Coordinates of C-alpha atoms in Angstrom, one line a residue:
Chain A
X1 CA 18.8 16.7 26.6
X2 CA 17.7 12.7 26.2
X3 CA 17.4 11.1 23.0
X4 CA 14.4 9.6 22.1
X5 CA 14.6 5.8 21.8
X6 CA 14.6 4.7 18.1
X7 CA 12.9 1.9 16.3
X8 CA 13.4 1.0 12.4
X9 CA 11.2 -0.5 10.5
X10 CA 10.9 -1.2 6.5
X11 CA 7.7 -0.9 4.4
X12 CA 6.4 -3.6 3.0
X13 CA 3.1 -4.3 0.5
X14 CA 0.8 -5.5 3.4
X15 CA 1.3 -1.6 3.9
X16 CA 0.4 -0.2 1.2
X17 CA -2.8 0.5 0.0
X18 CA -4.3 1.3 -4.2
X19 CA -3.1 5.3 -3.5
X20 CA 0.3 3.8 -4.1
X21 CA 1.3 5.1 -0.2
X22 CA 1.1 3.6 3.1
X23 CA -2.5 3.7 4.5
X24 CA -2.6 5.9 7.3
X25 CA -4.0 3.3 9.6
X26 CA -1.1 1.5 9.9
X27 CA 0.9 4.3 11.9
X28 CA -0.5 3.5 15.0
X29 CA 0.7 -0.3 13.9
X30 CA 3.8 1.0 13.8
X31 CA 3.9 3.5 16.8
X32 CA 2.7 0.3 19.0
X33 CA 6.0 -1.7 17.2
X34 CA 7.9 1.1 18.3
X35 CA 6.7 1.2 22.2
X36 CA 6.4 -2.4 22.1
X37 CA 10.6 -2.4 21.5
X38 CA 11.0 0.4 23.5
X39 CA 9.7 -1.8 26.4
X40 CA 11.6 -4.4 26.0
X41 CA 15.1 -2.5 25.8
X42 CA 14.2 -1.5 29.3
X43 CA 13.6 -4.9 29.7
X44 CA 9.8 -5.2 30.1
X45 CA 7.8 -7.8 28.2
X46 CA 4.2 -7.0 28.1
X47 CA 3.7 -10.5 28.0
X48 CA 5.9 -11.2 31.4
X49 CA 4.1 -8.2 32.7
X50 CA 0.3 -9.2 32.4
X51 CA 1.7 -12.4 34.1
X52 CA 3.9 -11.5 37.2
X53 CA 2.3 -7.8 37.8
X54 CA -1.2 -8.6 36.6
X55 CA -1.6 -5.2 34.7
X56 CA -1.6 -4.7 30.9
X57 CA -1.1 -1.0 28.9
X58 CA -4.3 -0.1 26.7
X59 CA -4.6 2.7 24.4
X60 CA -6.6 5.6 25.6
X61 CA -6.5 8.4 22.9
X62 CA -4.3 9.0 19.7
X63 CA -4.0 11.6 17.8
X64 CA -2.0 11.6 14.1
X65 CA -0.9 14.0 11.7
X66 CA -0.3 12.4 8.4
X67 CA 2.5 14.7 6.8
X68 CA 4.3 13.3 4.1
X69 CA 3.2 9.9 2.4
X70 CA 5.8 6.9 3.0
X71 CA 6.0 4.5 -0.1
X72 CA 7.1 0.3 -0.4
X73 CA 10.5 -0.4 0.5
X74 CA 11.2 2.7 2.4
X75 CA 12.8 2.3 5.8
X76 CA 11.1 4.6 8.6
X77 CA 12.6 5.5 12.0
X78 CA 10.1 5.7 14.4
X79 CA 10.5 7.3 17.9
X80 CA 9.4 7.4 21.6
X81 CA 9.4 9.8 23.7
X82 CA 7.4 10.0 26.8
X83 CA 6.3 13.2 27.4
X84 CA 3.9 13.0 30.7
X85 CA 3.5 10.4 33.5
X86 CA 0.8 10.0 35.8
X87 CA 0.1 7.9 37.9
X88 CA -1.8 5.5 35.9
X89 CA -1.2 6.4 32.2
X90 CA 1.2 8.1 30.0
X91 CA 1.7 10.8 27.2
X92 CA 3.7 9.5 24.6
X93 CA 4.8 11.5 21.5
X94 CA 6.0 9.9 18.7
X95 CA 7.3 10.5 15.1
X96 CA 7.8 8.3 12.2
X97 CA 10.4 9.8 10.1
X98 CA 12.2 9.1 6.4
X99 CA 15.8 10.2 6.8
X100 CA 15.4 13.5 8.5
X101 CA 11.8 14.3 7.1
X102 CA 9.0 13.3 9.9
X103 CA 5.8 11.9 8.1
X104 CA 3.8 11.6 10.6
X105 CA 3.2 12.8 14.5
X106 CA 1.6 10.9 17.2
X107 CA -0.1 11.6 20.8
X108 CA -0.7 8.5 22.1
X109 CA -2.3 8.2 25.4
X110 CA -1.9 4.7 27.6
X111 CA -3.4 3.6 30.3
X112 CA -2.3 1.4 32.9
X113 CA -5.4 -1.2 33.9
X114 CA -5.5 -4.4 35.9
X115 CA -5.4 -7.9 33.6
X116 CA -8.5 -9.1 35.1
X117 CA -10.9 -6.3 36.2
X118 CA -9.6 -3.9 33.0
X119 CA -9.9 -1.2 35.6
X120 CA -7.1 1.5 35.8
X121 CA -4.5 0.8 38.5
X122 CA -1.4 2.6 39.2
X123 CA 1.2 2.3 37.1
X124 CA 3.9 -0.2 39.0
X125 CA 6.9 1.7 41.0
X126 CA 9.9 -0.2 39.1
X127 CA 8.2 0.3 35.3
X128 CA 7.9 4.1 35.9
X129 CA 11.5 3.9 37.3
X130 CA 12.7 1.7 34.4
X131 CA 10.7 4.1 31.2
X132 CA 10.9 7.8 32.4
X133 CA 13.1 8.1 35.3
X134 CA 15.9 6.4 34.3
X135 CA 18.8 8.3 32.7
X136 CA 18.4 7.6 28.7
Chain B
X1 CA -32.0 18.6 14.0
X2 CA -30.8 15.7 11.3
X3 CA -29.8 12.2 12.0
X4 CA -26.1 11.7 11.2
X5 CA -25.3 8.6 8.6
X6 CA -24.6 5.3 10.1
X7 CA -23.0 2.3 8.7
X8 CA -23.4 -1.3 10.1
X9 CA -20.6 -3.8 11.0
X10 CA -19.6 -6.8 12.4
X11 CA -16.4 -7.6 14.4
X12 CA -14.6 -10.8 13.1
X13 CA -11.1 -13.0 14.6
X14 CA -9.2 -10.5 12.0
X15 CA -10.5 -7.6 13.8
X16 CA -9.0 -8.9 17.6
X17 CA -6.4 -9.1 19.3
X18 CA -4.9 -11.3 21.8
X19 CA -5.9 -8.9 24.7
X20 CA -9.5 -10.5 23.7
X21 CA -10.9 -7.5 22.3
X22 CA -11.0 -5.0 19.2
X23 CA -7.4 -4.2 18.0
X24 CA -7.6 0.2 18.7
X25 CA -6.1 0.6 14.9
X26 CA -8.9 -0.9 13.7
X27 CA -11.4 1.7 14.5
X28 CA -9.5 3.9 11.3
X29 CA -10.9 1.2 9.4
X30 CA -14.3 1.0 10.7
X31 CA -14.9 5.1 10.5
X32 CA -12.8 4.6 6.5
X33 CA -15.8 1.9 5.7
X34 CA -18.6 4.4 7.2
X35 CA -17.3 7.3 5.4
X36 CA -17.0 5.4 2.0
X37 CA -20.6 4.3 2.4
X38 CA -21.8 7.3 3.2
X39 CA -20.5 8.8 0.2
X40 CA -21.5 6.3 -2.0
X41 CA -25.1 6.8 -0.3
X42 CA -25.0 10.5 -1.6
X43 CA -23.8 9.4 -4.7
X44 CA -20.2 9.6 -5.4
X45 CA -17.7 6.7 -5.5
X46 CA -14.4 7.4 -4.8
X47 CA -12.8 6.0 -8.1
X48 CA -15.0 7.6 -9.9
X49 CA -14.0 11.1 -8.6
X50 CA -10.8 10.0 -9.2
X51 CA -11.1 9.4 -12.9
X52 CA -13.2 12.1 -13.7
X53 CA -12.7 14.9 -11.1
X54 CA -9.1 14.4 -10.7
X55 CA -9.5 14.6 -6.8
X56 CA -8.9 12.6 -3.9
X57 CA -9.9 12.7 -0.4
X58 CA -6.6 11.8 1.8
X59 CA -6.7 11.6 5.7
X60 CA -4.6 14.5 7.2
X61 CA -5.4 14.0 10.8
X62 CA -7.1 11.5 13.1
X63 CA -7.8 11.9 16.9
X64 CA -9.7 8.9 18.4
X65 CA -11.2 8.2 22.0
X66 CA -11.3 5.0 22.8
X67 CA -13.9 4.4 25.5
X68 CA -15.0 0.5 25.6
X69 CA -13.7 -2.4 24.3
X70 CA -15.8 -4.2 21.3
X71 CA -15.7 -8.0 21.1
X72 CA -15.5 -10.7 18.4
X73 CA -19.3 -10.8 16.8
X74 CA -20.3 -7.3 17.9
X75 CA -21.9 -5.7 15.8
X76 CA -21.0 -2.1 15.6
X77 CA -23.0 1.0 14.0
X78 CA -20.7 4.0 12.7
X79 CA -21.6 7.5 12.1
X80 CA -20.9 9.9 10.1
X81 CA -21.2 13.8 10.6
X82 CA -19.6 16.4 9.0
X83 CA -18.6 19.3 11.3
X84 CA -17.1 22.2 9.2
X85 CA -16.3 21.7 5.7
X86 CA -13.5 24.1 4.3
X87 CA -12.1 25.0 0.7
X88 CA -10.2 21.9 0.4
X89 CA -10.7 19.9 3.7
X90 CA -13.7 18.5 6.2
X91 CA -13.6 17.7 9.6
X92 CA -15.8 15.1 10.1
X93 CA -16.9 13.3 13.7
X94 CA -17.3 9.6 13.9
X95 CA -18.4 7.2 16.9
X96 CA -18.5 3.6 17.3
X97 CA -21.9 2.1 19.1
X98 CA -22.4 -0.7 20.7
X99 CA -26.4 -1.0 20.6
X100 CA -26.3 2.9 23.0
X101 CA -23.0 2.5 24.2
X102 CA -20.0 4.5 22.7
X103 CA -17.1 2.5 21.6
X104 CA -14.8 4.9 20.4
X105 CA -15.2 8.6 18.8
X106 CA -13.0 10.1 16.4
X107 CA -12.7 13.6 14.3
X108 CA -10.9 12.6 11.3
X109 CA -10.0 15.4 8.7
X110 CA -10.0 14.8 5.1
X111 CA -8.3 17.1 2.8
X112 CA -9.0 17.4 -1.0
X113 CA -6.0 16.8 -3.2
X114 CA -5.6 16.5 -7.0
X115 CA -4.9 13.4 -8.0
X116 CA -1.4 13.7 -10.1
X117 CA 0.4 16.6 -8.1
X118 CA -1.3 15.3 -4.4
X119 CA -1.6 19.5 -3.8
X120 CA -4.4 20.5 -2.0
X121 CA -7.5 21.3 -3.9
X122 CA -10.6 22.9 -3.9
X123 CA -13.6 20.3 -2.9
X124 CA -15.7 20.3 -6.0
X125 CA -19.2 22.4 -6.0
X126 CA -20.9 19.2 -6.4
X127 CA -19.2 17.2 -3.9
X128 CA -19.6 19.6 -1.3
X129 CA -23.3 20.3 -2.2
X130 CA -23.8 16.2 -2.0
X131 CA -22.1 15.8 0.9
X132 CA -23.1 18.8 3.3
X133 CA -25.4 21.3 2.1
X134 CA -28.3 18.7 1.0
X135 CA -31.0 17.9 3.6
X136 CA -30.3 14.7 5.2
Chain C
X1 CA -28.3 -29.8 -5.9
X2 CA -27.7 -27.3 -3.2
X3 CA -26.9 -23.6 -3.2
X4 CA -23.7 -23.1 -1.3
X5 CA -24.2 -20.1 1.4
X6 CA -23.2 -16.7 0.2
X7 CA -22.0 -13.5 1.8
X8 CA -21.6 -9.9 0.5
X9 CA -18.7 -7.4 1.2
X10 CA -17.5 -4.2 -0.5
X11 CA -14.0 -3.7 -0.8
X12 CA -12.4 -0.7 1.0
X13 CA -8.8 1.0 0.9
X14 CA -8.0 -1.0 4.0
X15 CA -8.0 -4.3 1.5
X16 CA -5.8 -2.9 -1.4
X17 CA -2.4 -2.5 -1.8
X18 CA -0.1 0.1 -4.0
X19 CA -0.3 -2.4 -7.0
X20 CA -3.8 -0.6 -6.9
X21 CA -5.9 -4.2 -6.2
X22 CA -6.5 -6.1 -3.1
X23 CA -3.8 -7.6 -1.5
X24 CA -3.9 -10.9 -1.8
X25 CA -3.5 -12.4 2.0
X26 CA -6.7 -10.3 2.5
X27 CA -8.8 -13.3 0.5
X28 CA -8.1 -15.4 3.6
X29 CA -9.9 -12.6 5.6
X30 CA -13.4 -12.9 3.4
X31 CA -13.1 -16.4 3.8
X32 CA -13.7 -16.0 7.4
X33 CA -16.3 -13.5 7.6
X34 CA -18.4 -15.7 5.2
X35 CA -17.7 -18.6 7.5
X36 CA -18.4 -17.2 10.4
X37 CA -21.8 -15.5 8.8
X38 CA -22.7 -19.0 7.5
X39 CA -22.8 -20.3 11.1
X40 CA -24.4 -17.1 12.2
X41 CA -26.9 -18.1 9.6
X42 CA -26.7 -21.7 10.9
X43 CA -27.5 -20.5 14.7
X44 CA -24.1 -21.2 16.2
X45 CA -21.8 -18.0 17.2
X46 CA -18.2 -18.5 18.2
X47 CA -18.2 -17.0 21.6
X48 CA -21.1 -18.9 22.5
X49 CA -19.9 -22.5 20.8
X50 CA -16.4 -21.3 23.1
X51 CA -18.6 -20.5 26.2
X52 CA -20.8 -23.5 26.2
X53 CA -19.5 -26.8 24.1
X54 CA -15.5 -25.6 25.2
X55 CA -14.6 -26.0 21.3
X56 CA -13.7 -23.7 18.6
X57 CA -12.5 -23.9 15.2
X58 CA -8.5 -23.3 14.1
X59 CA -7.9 -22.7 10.5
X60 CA -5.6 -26.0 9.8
X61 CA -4.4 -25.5 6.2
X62 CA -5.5 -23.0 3.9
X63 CA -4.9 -23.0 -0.5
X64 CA -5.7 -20.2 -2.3
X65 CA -5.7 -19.7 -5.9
X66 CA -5.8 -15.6 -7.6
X67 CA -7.3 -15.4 -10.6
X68 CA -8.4 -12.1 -11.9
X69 CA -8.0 -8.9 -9.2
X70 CA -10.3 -6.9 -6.8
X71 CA -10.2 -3.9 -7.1
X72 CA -11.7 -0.8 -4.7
X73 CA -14.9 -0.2 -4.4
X74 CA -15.7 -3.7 -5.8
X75 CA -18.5 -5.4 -4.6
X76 CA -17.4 -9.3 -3.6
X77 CA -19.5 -12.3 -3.2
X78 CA -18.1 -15.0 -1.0
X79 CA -19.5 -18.8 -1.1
X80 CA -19.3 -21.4 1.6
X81 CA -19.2 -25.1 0.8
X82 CA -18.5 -27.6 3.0
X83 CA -16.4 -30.8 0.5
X84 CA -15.9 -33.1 3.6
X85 CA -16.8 -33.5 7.7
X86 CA -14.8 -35.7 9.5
X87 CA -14.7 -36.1 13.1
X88 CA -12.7 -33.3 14.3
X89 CA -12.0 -31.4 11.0
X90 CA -14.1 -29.9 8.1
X91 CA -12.8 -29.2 4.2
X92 CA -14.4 -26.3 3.0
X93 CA -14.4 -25.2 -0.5
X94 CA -14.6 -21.3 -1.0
X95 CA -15.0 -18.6 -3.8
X96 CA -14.7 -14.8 -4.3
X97 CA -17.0 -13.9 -7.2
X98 CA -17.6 -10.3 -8.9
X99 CA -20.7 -10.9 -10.7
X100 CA -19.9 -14.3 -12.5
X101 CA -16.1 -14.2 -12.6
X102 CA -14.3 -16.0 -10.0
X103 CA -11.6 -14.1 -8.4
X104 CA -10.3 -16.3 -5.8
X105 CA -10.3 -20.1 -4.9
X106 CA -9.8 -21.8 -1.7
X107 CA -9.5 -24.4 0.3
X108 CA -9.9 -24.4 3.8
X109 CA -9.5 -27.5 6.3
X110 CA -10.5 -26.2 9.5
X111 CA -10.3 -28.0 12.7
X112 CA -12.6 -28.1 15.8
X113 CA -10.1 -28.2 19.5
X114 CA -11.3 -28.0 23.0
X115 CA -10.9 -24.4 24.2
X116 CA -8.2 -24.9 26.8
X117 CA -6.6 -27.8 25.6
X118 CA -6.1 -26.7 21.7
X119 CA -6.4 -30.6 21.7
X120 CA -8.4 -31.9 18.6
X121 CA -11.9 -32.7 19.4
X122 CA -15.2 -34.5 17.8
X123 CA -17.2 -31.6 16.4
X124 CA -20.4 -31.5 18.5
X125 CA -23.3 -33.8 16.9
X126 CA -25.9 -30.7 16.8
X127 CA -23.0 -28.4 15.1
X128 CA -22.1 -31.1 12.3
X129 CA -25.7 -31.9 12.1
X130 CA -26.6 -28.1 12.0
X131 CA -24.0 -27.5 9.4
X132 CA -23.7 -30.1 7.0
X133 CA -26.6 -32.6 7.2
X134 CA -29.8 -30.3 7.2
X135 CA -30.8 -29.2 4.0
X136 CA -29.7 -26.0 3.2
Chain D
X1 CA 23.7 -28.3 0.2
X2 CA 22.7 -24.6 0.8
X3 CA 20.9 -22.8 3.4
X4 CA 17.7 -21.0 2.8
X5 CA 17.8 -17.3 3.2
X6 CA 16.0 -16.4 6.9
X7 CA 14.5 -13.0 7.9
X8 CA 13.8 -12.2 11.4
X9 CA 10.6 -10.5 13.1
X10 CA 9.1 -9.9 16.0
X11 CA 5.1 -10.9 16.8
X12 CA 3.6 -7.8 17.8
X13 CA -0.3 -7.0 19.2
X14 CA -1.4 -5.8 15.2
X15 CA -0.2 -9.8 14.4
X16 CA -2.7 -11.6 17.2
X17 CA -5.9 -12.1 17.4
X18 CA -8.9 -13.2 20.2
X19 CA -7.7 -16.7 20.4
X20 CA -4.6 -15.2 21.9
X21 CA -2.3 -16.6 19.1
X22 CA -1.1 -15.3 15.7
X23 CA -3.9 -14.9 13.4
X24 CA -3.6 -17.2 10.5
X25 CA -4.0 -15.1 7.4
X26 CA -0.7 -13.2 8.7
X27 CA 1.6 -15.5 7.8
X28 CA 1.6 -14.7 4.3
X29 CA 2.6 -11.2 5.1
X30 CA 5.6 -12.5 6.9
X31 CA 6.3 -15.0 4.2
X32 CA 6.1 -11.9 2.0
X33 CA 8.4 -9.8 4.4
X34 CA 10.6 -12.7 3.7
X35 CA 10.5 -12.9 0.6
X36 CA 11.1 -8.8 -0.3
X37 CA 14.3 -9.0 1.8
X38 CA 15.0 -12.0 0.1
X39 CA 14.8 -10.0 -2.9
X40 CA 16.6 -7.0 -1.7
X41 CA 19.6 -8.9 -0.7
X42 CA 20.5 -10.4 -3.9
X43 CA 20.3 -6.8 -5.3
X44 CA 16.6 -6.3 -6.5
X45 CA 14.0 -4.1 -5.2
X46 CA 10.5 -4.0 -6.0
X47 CA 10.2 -0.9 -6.9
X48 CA 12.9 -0.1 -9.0
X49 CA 12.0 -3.7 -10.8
X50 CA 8.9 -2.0 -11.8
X51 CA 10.3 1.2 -12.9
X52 CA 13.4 -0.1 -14.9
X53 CA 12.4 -3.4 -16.4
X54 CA 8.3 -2.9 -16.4
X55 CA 7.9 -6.6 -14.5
X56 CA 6.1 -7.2 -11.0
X57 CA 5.3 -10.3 -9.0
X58 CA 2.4 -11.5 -8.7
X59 CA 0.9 -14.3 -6.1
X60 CA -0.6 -16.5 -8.2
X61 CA -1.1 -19.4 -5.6
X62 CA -0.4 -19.9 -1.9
X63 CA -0.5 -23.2 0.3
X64 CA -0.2 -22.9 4.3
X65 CA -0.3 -25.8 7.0
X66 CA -0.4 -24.3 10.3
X67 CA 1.6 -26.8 12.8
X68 CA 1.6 -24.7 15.8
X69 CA 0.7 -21.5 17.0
X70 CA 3.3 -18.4 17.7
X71 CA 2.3 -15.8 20.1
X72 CA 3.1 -12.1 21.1
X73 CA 6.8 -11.8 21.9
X74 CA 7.9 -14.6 19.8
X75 CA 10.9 -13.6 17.7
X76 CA 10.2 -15.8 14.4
X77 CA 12.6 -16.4 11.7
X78 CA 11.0 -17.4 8.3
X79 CA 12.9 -19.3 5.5
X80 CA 12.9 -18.5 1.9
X81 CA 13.7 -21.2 -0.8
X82 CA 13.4 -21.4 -4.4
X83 CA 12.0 -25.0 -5.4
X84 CA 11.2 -24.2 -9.2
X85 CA 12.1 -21.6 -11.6
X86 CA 9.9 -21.5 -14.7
X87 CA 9.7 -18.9 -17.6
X88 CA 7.2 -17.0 -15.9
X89 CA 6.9 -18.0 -12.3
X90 CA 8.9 -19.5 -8.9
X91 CA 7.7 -21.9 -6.5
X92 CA 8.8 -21.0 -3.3
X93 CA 8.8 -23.2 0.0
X94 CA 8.7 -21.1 3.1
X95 CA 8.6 -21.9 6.8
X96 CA 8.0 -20.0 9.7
X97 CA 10.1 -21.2 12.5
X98 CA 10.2 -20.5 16.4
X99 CA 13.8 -21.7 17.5
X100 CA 13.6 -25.3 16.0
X101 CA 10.4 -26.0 15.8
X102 CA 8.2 -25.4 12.6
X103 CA 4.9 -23.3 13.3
X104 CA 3.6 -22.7 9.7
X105 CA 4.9 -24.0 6.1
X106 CA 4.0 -22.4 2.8
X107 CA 4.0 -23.0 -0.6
X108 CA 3.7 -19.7 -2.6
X109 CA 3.7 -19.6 -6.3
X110 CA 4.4 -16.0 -7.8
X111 CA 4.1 -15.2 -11.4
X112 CA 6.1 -12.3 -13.2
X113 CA 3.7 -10.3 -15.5
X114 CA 4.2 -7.0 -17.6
X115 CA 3.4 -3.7 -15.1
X116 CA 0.8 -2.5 -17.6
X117 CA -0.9 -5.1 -19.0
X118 CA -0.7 -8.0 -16.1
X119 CA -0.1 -10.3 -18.8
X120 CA 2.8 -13.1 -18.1
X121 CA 6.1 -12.1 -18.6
X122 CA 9.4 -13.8 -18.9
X123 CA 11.3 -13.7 -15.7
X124 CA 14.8 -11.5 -16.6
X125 CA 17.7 -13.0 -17.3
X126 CA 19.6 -11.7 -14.3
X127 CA 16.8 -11.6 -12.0
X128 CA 16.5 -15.4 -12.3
X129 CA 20.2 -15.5 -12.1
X130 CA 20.8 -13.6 -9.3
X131 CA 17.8 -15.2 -7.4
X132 CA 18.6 -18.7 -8.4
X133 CA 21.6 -19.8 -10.0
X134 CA 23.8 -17.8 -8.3
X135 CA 25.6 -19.9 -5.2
X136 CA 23.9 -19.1 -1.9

């Protein structure tokens, strides 16, 4: 069995919101942080990408379940772990955890689309290779 | 058959991103802004309940479609309809227009928890009278 | 004298922070909207000024002094005053009122740069006229 | 002559907006970011700060020139350095640099006040100590 990869983060006030917890919007900030690293320990900038491939990732779907409020100054873990590829999107799951207590569970569907026409394409043979294929 | 509530907004630069259009997170926000105006609409303001119901509505889960992008200066019309309301939690349906396009759609639920001890709690009579049972 | 322009907003969860008001970056954010309704008002929209003169604005320097707190729920009134117009930059003078307390001052220099060049630019005649010389 | 403390970060899609770049107001949130771990390294959270010796900070006053834009990808490293110490507040110069070039300077102001009442407080003893006279 793989590991998922890993991403830390810290909480800050920009965060926060007047229930004295993170607002739950901000997940899917930090679920995108978390991809977004993920990416580029494979060694893919999305940046690089949109220029040399022409395609871009956008999100399709989420889905979260907030379990366990996370509070300033608390350092979350957040994972990725693809569970699905197709041939021009993915299901990743993802968890942001506290120590060993997950606060919250994503479904996050991408899709893979072309930088100009924003019309799905297939996802390129070498980034499939590089995110699900390759040993972890 | 009743009309569901709808809130109006407009997209501004803090809503983008640098893929040109509506940041995806941001939709939590827009469907947070209809819901809080369409409680105040029926009559109930949030800190209010707070300080004299000792309840609080939290987000438990969110699932969101996103269909089309929106663009700076759009202006975008939330609604609001509540789907099945529980003991202590609603599951509500949201979408995002565009004039009669759909943006987005979410089904957000929103549990009922007391203020000091965050444990689930009954939705007040009142409340759920206000909010679901009256004629819209 | 003049009225300067003035824009409404509520304040939301997505504005406040756990110290229970609104975070105070956020002020930067109302700033905008009210500039950006105040040349709404004024007939120019962004994507269009972009689409057809090749300018837009960049925030240049911002100052921003916190007086008193927002708080959820708050309803905020924003004010738009243009101080100075110079060729290719405007100072704009800008308050957050609640009622007749001000909660917020700033200072905005913003400056007007051809779209692909970013280089500074002489803010089209019918723009500065449209904006600072008619009578408001 | 000392060095200011840096913190590191990453630009991410949540920090960009249509124009393609960073958007504006963000920078205080890094310069905040900054500032926290600032804080925590010299021994102080923010938290417990509020729970053991009943003080906060407050932004009382910010000042941002925006030199150059940073985009997604960018790894930025912002500066944190105590200019003033007074009884009840710190001027802080901050910068936000890409490799050696400056993209944004700040000039916060933050203000210590009593958790309940908001009112100015005295900075403690070995908070301003810690922060400021000790060697860097």
């Amino acid at each position: 069995m793989t590991t998922p990869f890993s991403h830390l983060l810290r909480i800050y006030w920009e965060d926060t919101d007047a229930g004295g917890v993170v607002f739950y919007a901000n997940y899917l900030k930090f679920f995108e942080r978390a991809r977004t690293e993920w990416l580029r320990t494979r060694g893919f900038e999305q940046e690089v990408l949109r220029a040399t491939q022409r395609v871009m990732f956008v999100v399709a779907d989420t889905r979260v379940r907030y379990l366990r409020p996370a509070r300033l100054d608390d350092q979350l873990r957040i994972t990725v772990d693809v569970r699905e590829a197709g041939r021009a999107s993915m299901d990743i799951a993802q968890v942001a955890w506290r120590g060993d207590q997950r606060l919250a569970e994503g479904e996050i569907r991408i899709g893979c689309v072309d930088t100009d026409s924003f019309k799905p394409r297939r996802i390129p043979g070498e980034l499939l290779e590089g995110l699900v294929l390759a040993p972890r």
